[in-house]
mmCIF file of C-alpha atoms and ligand atoms in Angstrom:
data_model
loop_
_atom_site.group_PDB
_atom_site.id
_atom_site.type_symbol
_atom_site.label_atom_id
_atom_site.label_comp_id
_atom_site.label_asym_id
_atom_site.label_seq_id
_atom_site.Cartn_x
_atom_site.Cartn_y
_atom_site.Cartn_z
ATOM 1 C CA MET B 19 21.762 -12.432 -11.313
ATOM 2 C CA PHE B 20 21.145 -9.185 -13.263
ATOM 3 C CA GLU B 21 18.297 -6.728 -12.721
ATOM 4 C CA LEU B 22 17.053 -4.624 -15.602
ATOM 5 C CA ARG B 23 15.301 -1.497 -14.347
ATOM 6 C CA LEU B 24 12.769 0.322 -16.572
ATOM 7 C CA LEU B 25 10.466 3.265 -16.240
ATOM 8 C CA CYS B 26 7.187 3.293 -18.137
ATOM 9 C CA GLY B 27 3.624 4.610 -18.105
ATOM 10 C CA GLU B 28 0.638 2.722 -16.701
ATOM 11 C CA ASP B 29 -0.713 1.728 -20.167
ATOM 12 C CA GLN B 30 2.659 0.227 -21.121
ATOM 13 C CA VAL B 31 3.135 -2.024 -18.028
ATOM 14 C CA GLU B 32 1.239 -5.059 -19.346
ATOM 15 C CA ALA B 33 2.987 -5.125 -22.733
ATOM 16 C CA VAL B 34 6.420 -4.562 -21.148
ATOM 17 C CA GLY B 35 5.804 -7.303 -18.602
ATOM 18 C CA ASP B 36 4.677 -9.812 -21.248
ATOM 19 C CA ALA B 37 7.713 -8.920 -23.394
ATOM 20 C CA LEU B 38 10.110 -9.382 -20.497
ATOM 21 C CA GLU B 39 8.684 -12.774 -19.722
ATOM 22 C CA ALA B 40 8.932 -13.794 -23.391
ATOM 23 C CA LEU B 41 12.585 -12.672 -23.223
ATOM 24 C CA ASP B 42 13.216 -15.197 -20.377
ATOM 25 C CA ALA B 43 13.099 -12.896 -17.415
ATOM 26 C CA LEU B 44 13.158 -15.024 -14.257
ATOM 27 C CA SER B 45 10.761 -12.625 -12.521
ATOM 28 C CA VAL B 46 9.128 -9.302 -13.291
ATOM 29 C CA SER B 47 7.864 -6.898 -10.612
ATOM 30 C CA VAL B 48 6.231 -3.495 -10.805
ATOM 31 C CA GLU B 49 6.581 -0.670 -8.312
ATOM 32 C CA ASP B 50 5.119 2.808 -8.044
ATOM 33 C CA ALA B 51 7.922 5.012 -9.368
ATOM 34 C CA ASP B 52 6.442 7.835 -7.236
ATOM 35 C CA ALA B 53 6.443 5.820 -3.990
ATOM 36 C CA HIS B 54 7.217 7.869 -0.913
ATOM 37 C CA THR B 55 6.551 11.171 -2.752
ATOM 38 C CA GLU B 56 3.382 13.317 -2.816
ATOM 39 C CA ALA B 57 2.479 11.693 -6.130
ATOM 40 C CA GLU B 58 2.322 8.153 -4.564
ATOM 41 C CA GLN B 59 -0.897 6.295 -5.524
ATOM 42 C CA ALA B 60 -2.556 3.482 -3.608
ATOM 43 C CA LEU B 61 -3.793 0.441 -5.625
ATOM 44 C CA PHE B 62 -6.152 -1.762 -3.587
ATOM 45 C CA GLY B 63 -7.697 -5.004 -4.594
ATOM 46 C CA GLU B 64 -10.415 -6.759 -2.639
ATOM 47 C CA PRO B 65 -9.338 -9.975 -0.901
ATOM 48 C CA GLY B 66 -8.734 -12.842 -3.275
ATOM 49 C CA MET B 67 -9.042 -10.508 -6.284
ATOM 50 C CA PRO B 68 -6.223 -8.958 -8.365
ATOM 51 C CA PRO B 69 -5.559 -5.200 -8.011
ATOM 52 C CA PRO B 70 -7.820 -3.096 -10.270
ATOM 53 C CA LYS B 71 -4.906 -1.956 -12.484
ATOM 54 C CA GLU B 72 -1.594 -3.484 -13.677
ATOM 55 C CA GLY B 73 0.550 -0.547 -12.748
ATOM 56 C CA TRP B 74 0.885 2.999 -11.514
ATOM 57 C CA GLN B 75 0.877 6.197 -13.551
ATOM 58 C CA ARG B 76 4.687 6.083 -13.552
ATOM 59 C CA SER B 77 5.744 2.475 -12.969
ATOM 60 C CA ARG B 78 9.198 1.100 -12.301
ATOM 61 C CA VAL B 79 9.456 -2.387 -13.787
ATOM 62 C CA LEU B 80 12.206 -4.641 -12.456
ATOM 63 C CA ALA B 81 13.191 -7.761 -14.325
ATOM 64 C CA LEU B 82 15.671 -10.415 -13.171
ATOM 65 C CA PHE B 83 17.797 -12.303 -15.660
ATOM 66 C CA ALA B 84 20.302 -15.092 -15.069
ATOM 67 C CA ARG B 85 22.922 -13.542 -17.319
ATOM 68 C CA GLN B 86 24.028 -9.962 -18.045
ATOM 69 C CA ALA B 87 23.823 -10.540 -21.840
ATOM 70 C CA GLN B 88 20.164 -11.492 -21.532
ATOM 71 C CA ALA B 89 19.339 -8.299 -19.598
ATOM 72 C CA GLU B 90 21.241 -6.170 -22.217
ATOM 73 C CA ASP B 91 19.457 -7.869 -25.120
ATOM 74 C CA ALA B 92 16.060 -7.383 -23.466
ATOM 75 C CA ALA B 93 16.842 -3.625 -22.940
ATOM 76 C CA ARG B 94 17.923 -3.299 -26.604
ATOM 77 C CA LEU B 95 14.902 -5.087 -27.915
ATOM 78 C CA LEU B 96 12.445 -3.130 -25.761
ATOM 79 C CA ILE B 97 13.837 0.241 -26.819
ATOM 80 C CA ALA B 98 13.072 -0.752 -30.448
ATOM 81 C CA GLN B 99 9.384 -1.475 -29.738
ATOM 82 C CA ASP B 100 6.499 0.989 -30.496
ATOM 83 C CA PHE B 101 4.831 0.134 -27.194
ATOM 84 C CA PHE B 102 7.826 1.201 -25.245
ATOM 85 C CA GLU B 103 7.806 4.745 -26.759
ATOM 86 C CA GLY B 104 8.308 7.256 -23.871
ATOM 87 C CA GLY B 105 9.671 4.495 -21.610
ATOM 88 C CA ARG B 106 13.243 4.579 -20.282
ATOM 89 C CA VAL B 107 15.916 2.064 -19.426
ATOM 90 C CA LEU B 108 17.141 3.060 -15.922
ATOM 91 C CA GLY B 109 20.023 0.604 -15.926
ATOM 92 C CA ILE B 110 21.207 -2.900 -15.378
ATOM 93 C CA GLU B 111 22.684 -3.939 -12.002
ATOM 94 C CA GLN B 112 24.188 -7.155 -10.674
ATOM 95 C CA VAL B 113 22.217 -8.406 -7.670
ATOM 96 C CA PRO B 114 23.693 -10.807 -5.167
ATOM 97 C CA ASP B 115 22.438 -14.391 -5.232
ATOM 98 C CA GLN B 116 20.207 -14.989 -2.181
ATOM 99 C CA ASP B 117 18.489 -17.861 -0.582
ATOM 100 C CA TRP B 118 15.154 -16.993 -2.140
ATOM 101 C CA VAL B 119 13.218 -19.627 -0.213
ATOM 102 C CA ARG B 120 14.490 -18.241 3.078
ATOM 103 C CA LEU B 121 13.824 -14.701 1.980
ATOM 104 C CA THR B 122 10.221 -15.504 1.045
ATOM 105 C CA GLN B 123 9.715 -17.439 4.245
ATOM 106 C CA SER B 124 11.029 -14.572 6.358
ATOM 107 C CA GLN B 125 8.294 -12.318 5.061
ATOM 108 C CA PHE B 126 5.585 -14.564 6.668
ATOM 109 C CA ALA B 127 5.878 -14.209 10.415
ATOM 110 C CA PRO B 128 3.401 -15.695 12.892
ATOM 111 C CA VAL B 129 0.119 -13.761 13.013
ATOM 112 C CA GLU B 130 -1.526 -12.922 16.355
ATOM 113 C CA ILE B 131 -5.290 -13.437 16.494
ATOM 114 C CA THR B 132 -5.587 -13.036 20.220
ATOM 115 C CA PRO B 133 -2.605 -13.021 22.703
ATOM 116 C CA GLU B 134 -3.106 -16.847 23.103
ATOM 117 C CA PHE B 135 -4.142 -17.817 19.533
ATOM 118 C CA TRP B 136 -1.669 -17.575 16.671
ATOM 119 C CA ILE B 137 -1.356 -18.619 13.017
ATOM 120 C CA VAL B 138 2.201 -19.920 12.643
ATOM 121 C CA PRO B 139 3.991 -20.957 9.367
ATOM 122 C CA THR B 140 5.567 -24.408 9.632
ATOM 123 C CA TRP B 141 9.053 -22.982 9.529
ATOM 124 C CA HIS B 142 8.468 -20.873 12.666
ATOM 125 C CA GLU B 143 8.436 -21.851 16.283
ATOM 126 C CA PRO B 144 5.044 -20.846 17.914
ATOM 127 C CA PRO B 145 5.431 -17.798 20.155
ATOM 128 C CA ALA B 146 5.781 -18.681 23.871
ATOM 129 C CA ALA B 147 2.390 -17.153 24.798
ATOM 130 C CA ALA B 148 0.462 -19.245 22.245
ATOM 131 C CA ARG B 149 -1.986 -21.692 23.831
ATOM 132 C CA GLU B 150 -3.746 -22.472 20.508
ATOM 133 C CA VAL B 151 -1.975 -22.524 17.140
ATOM 134 C CA ILE B 152 -2.970 -23.073 13.531
ATOM 135 C CA ARG B 153 -0.064 -24.233 11.440
ATOM 136 C CA LEU B 154 -0.462 -22.835 7.899
ATOM 137 C CA ASP B 155 1.880 -21.926 5.063
ATOM 138 C CA PRO B 156 1.107 -19.475 2.304
ATOM 139 C CA GLY B 157 -0.221 -21.626 -0.608
ATOM 140 C CA LEU B 158 -2.611 -21.761 -3.418
ATOM 141 C CA ALA B 159 -5.772 -20.889 -1.436
ATOM 142 C CA PHE B 160 -6.738 -17.604 0.245
ATOM 143 C CA GLY B 161 -6.573 -17.464 4.017
ATOM 144 C CA THR B 162 -3.226 -17.379 5.828
ATOM 145 C CA GLY B 163 -4.371 -15.130 8.621
ATOM 146 C CA THR B 164 -2.676 -12.048 7.213
ATOM 147 C CA HIS B 165 -5.888 -10.459 5.884
ATOM 148 C CA PRO B 166 -8.070 -8.453 8.305
ATOM 149 C CA THR B 167 -11.294 -10.247 7.133
ATOM 150 C CA THR B 168 -9.842 -13.674 8.142
ATOM 151 C CA ARG B 169 -8.419 -12.282 11.398
ATOM 152 C CA MET B 170 -11.802 -10.798 12.466
ATOM 153 C CA CYS B 171 -13.607 -14.163 11.829
ATOM 154 C CA LEU B 172 -10.978 -16.002 13.815
ATOM 155 C CA ARG B 173 -11.089 -13.461 16.673
ATOM 156 C CA TRP B 174 -14.895 -13.884 16.811
ATOM 157 C CA THR B 175 -14.453 -17.659 16.953
ATOM 158 C CA ALA B 176 -11.768 -17.497 19.600
ATOM 159 C CA ARG B 177 -13.899 -15.316 21.887
ATOM 160 C CA ARG B 178 -16.854 -17.678 21.992
ATOM 161 C CA SER B 179 -17.487 -21.176 23.056
ATOM 162 C CA LEU B 180 -18.209 -23.368 20.117
ATOM 163 C CA ALA B 181 -18.208 -26.452 22.309
ATOM 164 C CA GLY B 182 -20.321 -29.185 20.743
ATOM 165 C CA GLN B 183 -21.519 -27.004 17.856
ATOM 166 C CA ARG B 184 -22.189 -27.887 14.266
ATOM 167 C CA VAL B 185 -20.328 -25.213 12.198
ATOM 168 C CA LEU B 186 -20.302 -24.379 8.501
ATOM 169 C CA ASP B 187 -17.388 -22.497 6.803
ATOM 170 C CA TYR B 188 -18.833 -21.319 3.484
ATOM 171 C CA GLY B 189 -16.033 -20.273 1.126
ATOM 172 C CA CYS B 190 -13.280 -22.017 3.095
ATOM 173 C CA GLY B 191 -10.228 -21.145 0.968
ATOM 174 C CA SER B 192 -7.320 -22.585 2.929
ATOM 175 C CA GLY B 193 -9.771 -23.952 5.563
ATOM 176 C CA ILE B 194 -8.400 -21.577 8.200
ATOM 177 C CA LEU B 195 -11.829 -20.675 9.674
ATOM 178 C CA ALA B 196 -12.984 -24.296 9.795
ATOM 179 C CA ILE B 197 -9.746 -25.415 11.435
ATOM 180 C CA GLY B 198 -10.139 -22.543 13.912
ATOM 181 C CA ALA B 199 -13.711 -23.653 14.695
ATOM 182 C CA ALA B 200 -12.585 -27.261 15.245
ATOM 183 C CA LYS B 201 -9.755 -26.098 17.531
ATOM 184 C CA PHE B 202 -12.232 -23.997 19.524
ATOM 185 C CA GLY B 203 -14.437 -27.026 20.372
ATOM 186 C CA ALA B 204 -16.873 -27.428 17.466
ATOM 187 C CA ALA B 205 -18.085 -31.036 17.268
ATOM 188 C CA VAL B 206 -18.768 -31.179 13.519
ATOM 189 C CA VAL B 207 -17.284 -28.716 11.022
ATOM 190 C CA ASP B 208 -18.224 -28.617 7.331
ATOM 191 C CA ALA B 209 -15.991 -26.584 5.027
ATOM 192 C CA VAL B 210 -17.069 -25.889 1.432
ATOM 193 C CA ASP B 211 -15.753 -23.944 -1.518
ATOM 194 C CA ILE B 212 -16.550 -23.583 -5.248
ATOM 195 C CA ASP B 213 -12.829 -23.802 -6.016
ATOM 196 C CA GLU B 214 -11.488 -27.368 -6.085
ATOM 197 C CA ALA B 215 -7.986 -26.170 -5.266
ATOM 198 C CA ALA B 216 -9.385 -24.654 -2.038
ATOM 199 C CA VAL B 217 -11.149 -27.956 -1.258
ATOM 200 C CA ARG B 218 -7.778 -29.794 -1.637
ATOM 201 C CA ALA B 219 -5.867 -27.158 0.395
ATOM 202 C CA THR B 220 -8.440 -27.366 3.208
ATOM 203 C CA GLN B 221 -8.166 -31.175 3.336
ATOM 204 C CA ASP B 222 -4.339 -30.917 3.503
ATOM 205 C CA ASN B 223 -4.361 -28.169 6.130
ATOM 206 C CA ALA B 224 -6.894 -30.027 8.323
ATOM 207 C CA GLN B 225 -4.724 -33.073 8.299
ATOM 208 C CA ALA B 226 -1.598 -30.979 9.112
ATOM 209 C CA ASN B 227 -3.455 -29.484 12.051
ATOM 210 C CA GLY B 228 -4.795 -32.763 13.376
ATOM 211 C CA VAL B 229 -8.476 -31.795 13.017
ATOM 212 C CA THR B 230 -11.336 -33.618 11.311
ATOM 213 C CA LEU B 231 -13.438 -31.633 8.895
ATOM 214 C CA ARG B 232 -16.008 -32.638 6.253
ATOM 215 C CA VAL B 233 -14.659 -30.820 3.167
ATOM 216 C CA GLY B 234 -16.219 -30.459 -0.309
ATOM 217 C CA LEU B 235 -18.058 -28.371 -2.896
ATOM 218 C CA PRO B 236 -21.020 -26.231 -1.720
ATOM 219 C CA GLU B 237 -23.550 -29.002 -2.024
ATOM 220 C CA LEU B 238 -21.863 -30.738 0.900
ATOM 221 C CA ALA B 239 -23.463 -28.215 3.191
ATOM 222 C CA GLN B 240 -26.792 -29.659 4.344
ATOM 223 C CA GLY B 241 -29.282 -28.731 7.014
ATOM 224 C CA GLU B 242 -28.874 -26.320 9.864
ATOM 225 C CA TYR B 243 -25.773 -25.193 11.800
ATOM 226 C CA ASP B 244 -25.222 -23.481 15.106
ATOM 227 C CA THR B 245 -22.674 -21.153 13.437
ATOM 228 C CA VAL B 246 -22.261 -20.273 9.777
ATOM 229 C CA LEU B 247 -19.002 -18.389 8.813
ATOM 230 C CA ALA B 248 -18.634 -16.845 5.381
ATOM 231 C CA ASN B 249 -15.742 -14.596 4.428
ATOM 232 C CA ILE B 250 -16.371 -13.993 0.698
ATOM 233 C CA LEU B 251 -17.103 -10.508 -0.715
ATOM 234 C CA ALA B 252 -20.154 -8.207 -0.490
ATOM 235 C CA THR B 253 -21.649 -9.054 -3.887
ATOM 236 C CA PRO B 254 -21.639 -12.837 -3.589
ATOM 237 C CA LEU B 255 -22.675 -12.474 0.110
ATOM 238 C CA LYS B 256 -25.818 -10.571 -0.963
ATOM 239 C CA MET B 257 -26.714 -13.258 -3.517
ATOM 240 C CA LEU B 258 -26.104 -15.964 -0.993
ATOM 241 C CA ALA B 259 -28.341 -14.378 1.709
ATOM 242 C CA PRO B 260 -31.257 -16.878 1.449
ATOM 243 C CA LEU B 261 -28.967 -19.856 1.218
ATOM 244 C CA LEU B 262 -26.696 -18.880 4.096
ATOM 245 C CA CYS B 263 -29.544 -17.890 6.372
ATOM 246 C CA GLY B 264 -31.329 -21.164 5.535
ATOM 247 C CA HIS B 265 -28.356 -22.964 7.084
ATOM 248 C CA VAL B 266 -28.529 -21.062 10.372
ATOM 249 C CA LYS B 267 -30.386 -22.838 13.247
ATOM 250 C CA PRO B 268 -32.999 -20.879 15.222
ATOM 251 C CA ALA B 269 -30.851 -18.900 17.788
ATOM 252 C CA GLY B 270 -27.728 -19.813 15.764
ATOM 253 C CA SER B 271 -25.164 -17.294 14.533
ATOM 254 C CA LEU B 272 -24.230 -15.945 11.085
ATOM 255 C CA VAL B 273 -20.805 -14.380 10.727
ATOM 256 C CA LEU B 274 -20.007 -12.469 7.511
ATOM 257 C CA ALA B 275 -16.722 -10.897 6.386
ATOM 258 C CA GLY B 276 -15.218 -9.595 3.121
ATOM 259 C CA ILE B 277 -17.316 -6.430 3.507
ATOM 260 C CA LEU B 278 -16.041 -2.826 3.306
ATOM 261 C CA GLU B 279 -17.324 -0.255 5.827
ATOM 262 C CA ARG B 280 -19.274 1.548 3.177
ATOM 263 C CA GLN B 281 -21.097 -1.658 2.184
ATOM 264 C CA ALA B 282 -22.733 -2.226 5.649
ATOM 265 C CA ASP B 283 -26.165 -0.799 4.734
ATOM 266 C CA GLU B 284 -26.454 -2.854 1.524
ATOM 267 C CA LEU B 285 -25.651 -6.002 3.443
ATOM 268 C CA LYS B 286 -28.136 -5.160 6.228
ATOM 269 C CA ALA B 287 -30.879 -4.617 3.593
ATOM 270 C CA ALA B 288 -30.080 -7.880 1.753
ATOM 271 C CA TYR B 289 -30.311 -9.907 4.936
ATOM 272 C CA ALA B 290 -33.231 -8.055 6.503
ATOM 273 C CA PRO B 291 -35.871 -10.525 5.254
ATOM 274 C CA TYR B 292 -34.083 -13.299 7.256
ATOM 275 C CA LEU B 293 -32.241 -11.698 10.230
ATOM 276 C CA ARG B 294 -30.866 -8.523 11.601
ATOM 277 C CA LEU B 295 -27.186 -7.969 10.789
ATOM 278 C CA GLU B 296 -24.942 -5.728 12.843
ATOM 279 C CA VAL B 297 -21.362 -4.586 12.633
ATOM 280 C CA SER B 298 -19.454 -6.372 15.387
ATOM 281 C CA ASP B 299 -15.786 -5.707 14.501
ATOM 282 C CA SER B 300 -13.738 -3.616 12.086
ATOM 283 C CA GLU B 301 -10.132 -3.481 10.952
ATOM 284 C CA ASP B 302 -8.442 -1.448 8.177
ATOM 285 C CA GLY B 303 -11.703 -0.421 6.501
ATOM 286 C CA TRP B 304 -13.187 -3.957 6.619
ATOM 287 C CA ILE B 305 -16.039 -4.927 8.848
ATOM 288 C CA LEU B 306 -17.361 -8.136 10.420
ATOM 289 C CA MET B 307 -21.136 -8.447 10.369
ATOM 290 C CA THR B 308 -23.076 -10.852 12.571
ATOM 291 C CA GLY B 309 -26.641 -11.820 13.144
ATOM 292 C CA SER B 310 -28.730 -14.384 14.908
ATOM 293 C CA ARG B 311 -31.959 -16.114 13.842
HETATM 294 C C1 SAM I 411 -11.825 -14.345 0.714
HETATM 295 S S1 SAM I 411 -11.625 -16.101 0.552
HETATM 296 C C2 SAM I 411 -11.857 -16.593 2.237
HETATM 297 C C3 SAM I 411 -11.056 -17.809 2.630
HETATM 298 C C4 SAM I 411 -11.118 -18.132 4.130
HETATM 299 N N1 SAM I 411 -12.449 -18.586 4.555
HETATM 300 C C5 SAM I 411 -10.689 -16.989 4.992
HETATM 301 O O1 SAM I 411 -11.506 -16.521 5.801
HETATM 302 O O2 SAM I 411 -9.526 -16.542 4.898
HETATM 303 C C6 SAM I 411 -13.179 -16.502 -0.180
HETATM 304 C C7 SAM I 411 -13.363 -17.933 -0.666
HETATM 305 O O3 SAM I 411 -14.762 -18.110 -1.038
HETATM 306 C C8 SAM I 411 -14.813 -18.932 -2.171
HETATM 307 N N2 SAM I 411 -16.113 -18.586 -2.851
HETATM 308 C C9 SAM I 411 -16.378 -17.467 -3.580
HETATM 309 N N3 SAM I 411 -17.636 -17.505 -3.967
HETATM 310 C C10 SAM I 411 -18.194 -18.627 -3.469
HETATM 311 C C11 SAM I 411 -19.467 -19.266 -3.540
HETATM 312 N N4 SAM I 411 -20.511 -18.739 -4.209
HETATM 313 N N5 SAM I 411 -19.696 -20.375 -2.913
HETATM 314 C C12 SAM I 411 -18.676 -20.972 -2.204
HETATM 315 N N6 SAM I 411 -17.413 -20.505 -2.112
HETATM 316 C C13 SAM I 411 -17.187 -19.335 -2.735
HETATM 317 C C14 SAM I 411 -13.531 -18.565 -2.955
HETATM 318 O O4 SAM I 411 -13.220 -19.605 -3.849
HETATM 319 C C15 SAM I 411 -12.514 -18.333 -1.808
HETATM 320 O O5 SAM I 411 -11.815 -19.508 -1.537
#
C-alpha cells in the first residue's frame, strides 16, 4: 500500500478529506502537524459525540492507496485545486502490508474496573485476577469500558450489592451498565435507548454474556426501580430530570454520568426539586453524581 502525506490548514481538511475519498483512498486520517511541540492543540469531543472541529490549525492528512499510481494521481489532482492553495504534498511512501484486523484488535486491551472486575474483548484471555468479566468488543454502540464515564458507573455498581434489585439502564448504548448490573446480582434489569442500533447491540451483548435483560426503546421503562443508571450528557440529563427521578423508588439510587466537573452545579440545580445530587467519583475531568430519594 502507498501512503500520500499532505499538510494543510484547518479550513481545508474537510474538502481535502472528501476529495481523497472520492479519489478512492482506502482510508484517510488526520493528525496534528504540531503534535509534541509547544504549538500542539487538544481537540476534545464529549462521549458519543464527534470532536468539535475536523482538524488542527496545521493538519497532516494521511491517505492510503492500494497502488502508487493512484497516490500520485491524487497528489497531482489536489495540487491543481483552489481549495488546496497553501497546502503541501509531503510525499508518498510505501507502507508494509499488515494484518489490519490484528492491529486494530491489539489496540483494545482488557479494561480494569476493579482488580476483580474486567471488561475483556472476545479475542483476549481474561486476566488471572478477574473474578467477574464482561465480554465486549468495540462495535456500533457507545460503551466498551474505555471511557471514564462508563468506568465510574461500573465501579459504583461493583462496589454495591444489587442483589434482588430492579435496575434501569437509561441510555444503554452497548448495554455494558445493564450487563454489569445483572452480573452484580440485580434480579430484573431494563435497558433502554433512543437509538435502535444500541437496542440491537445490547440484546446481542446480553446474550453473549449469558445474562437476561429487558431491552427496548425508552417507553419500555415503566414504574419504579431500586437503581437508575444514566450515562448520557449534561444537557439531556437536565431535561430528563423529572422522568429519571420518577423512576427511582423511595430510598432508591440515581446514578448519573456524562457530566464534566464544571457542570456539577447545573446538574444539582436541575435535580434539586426531586433529590439531592452529590459528586461521588471523578476521573479525567468527568464526574459521577449520585442521589437517593
Ligand atoms: C454516552 S452513551 C452511554 C452508553 C452506556 N450506557 C455507557 O455507559 O457506556 C449514551 C447513550 O444514551 C443514548 N441516549 C441519548 N439521549 C437519550 C435519551 N433522551 N433517551 C434514551 N437514550 C438516550 C444514546 O443513544 C447513547 O447510546
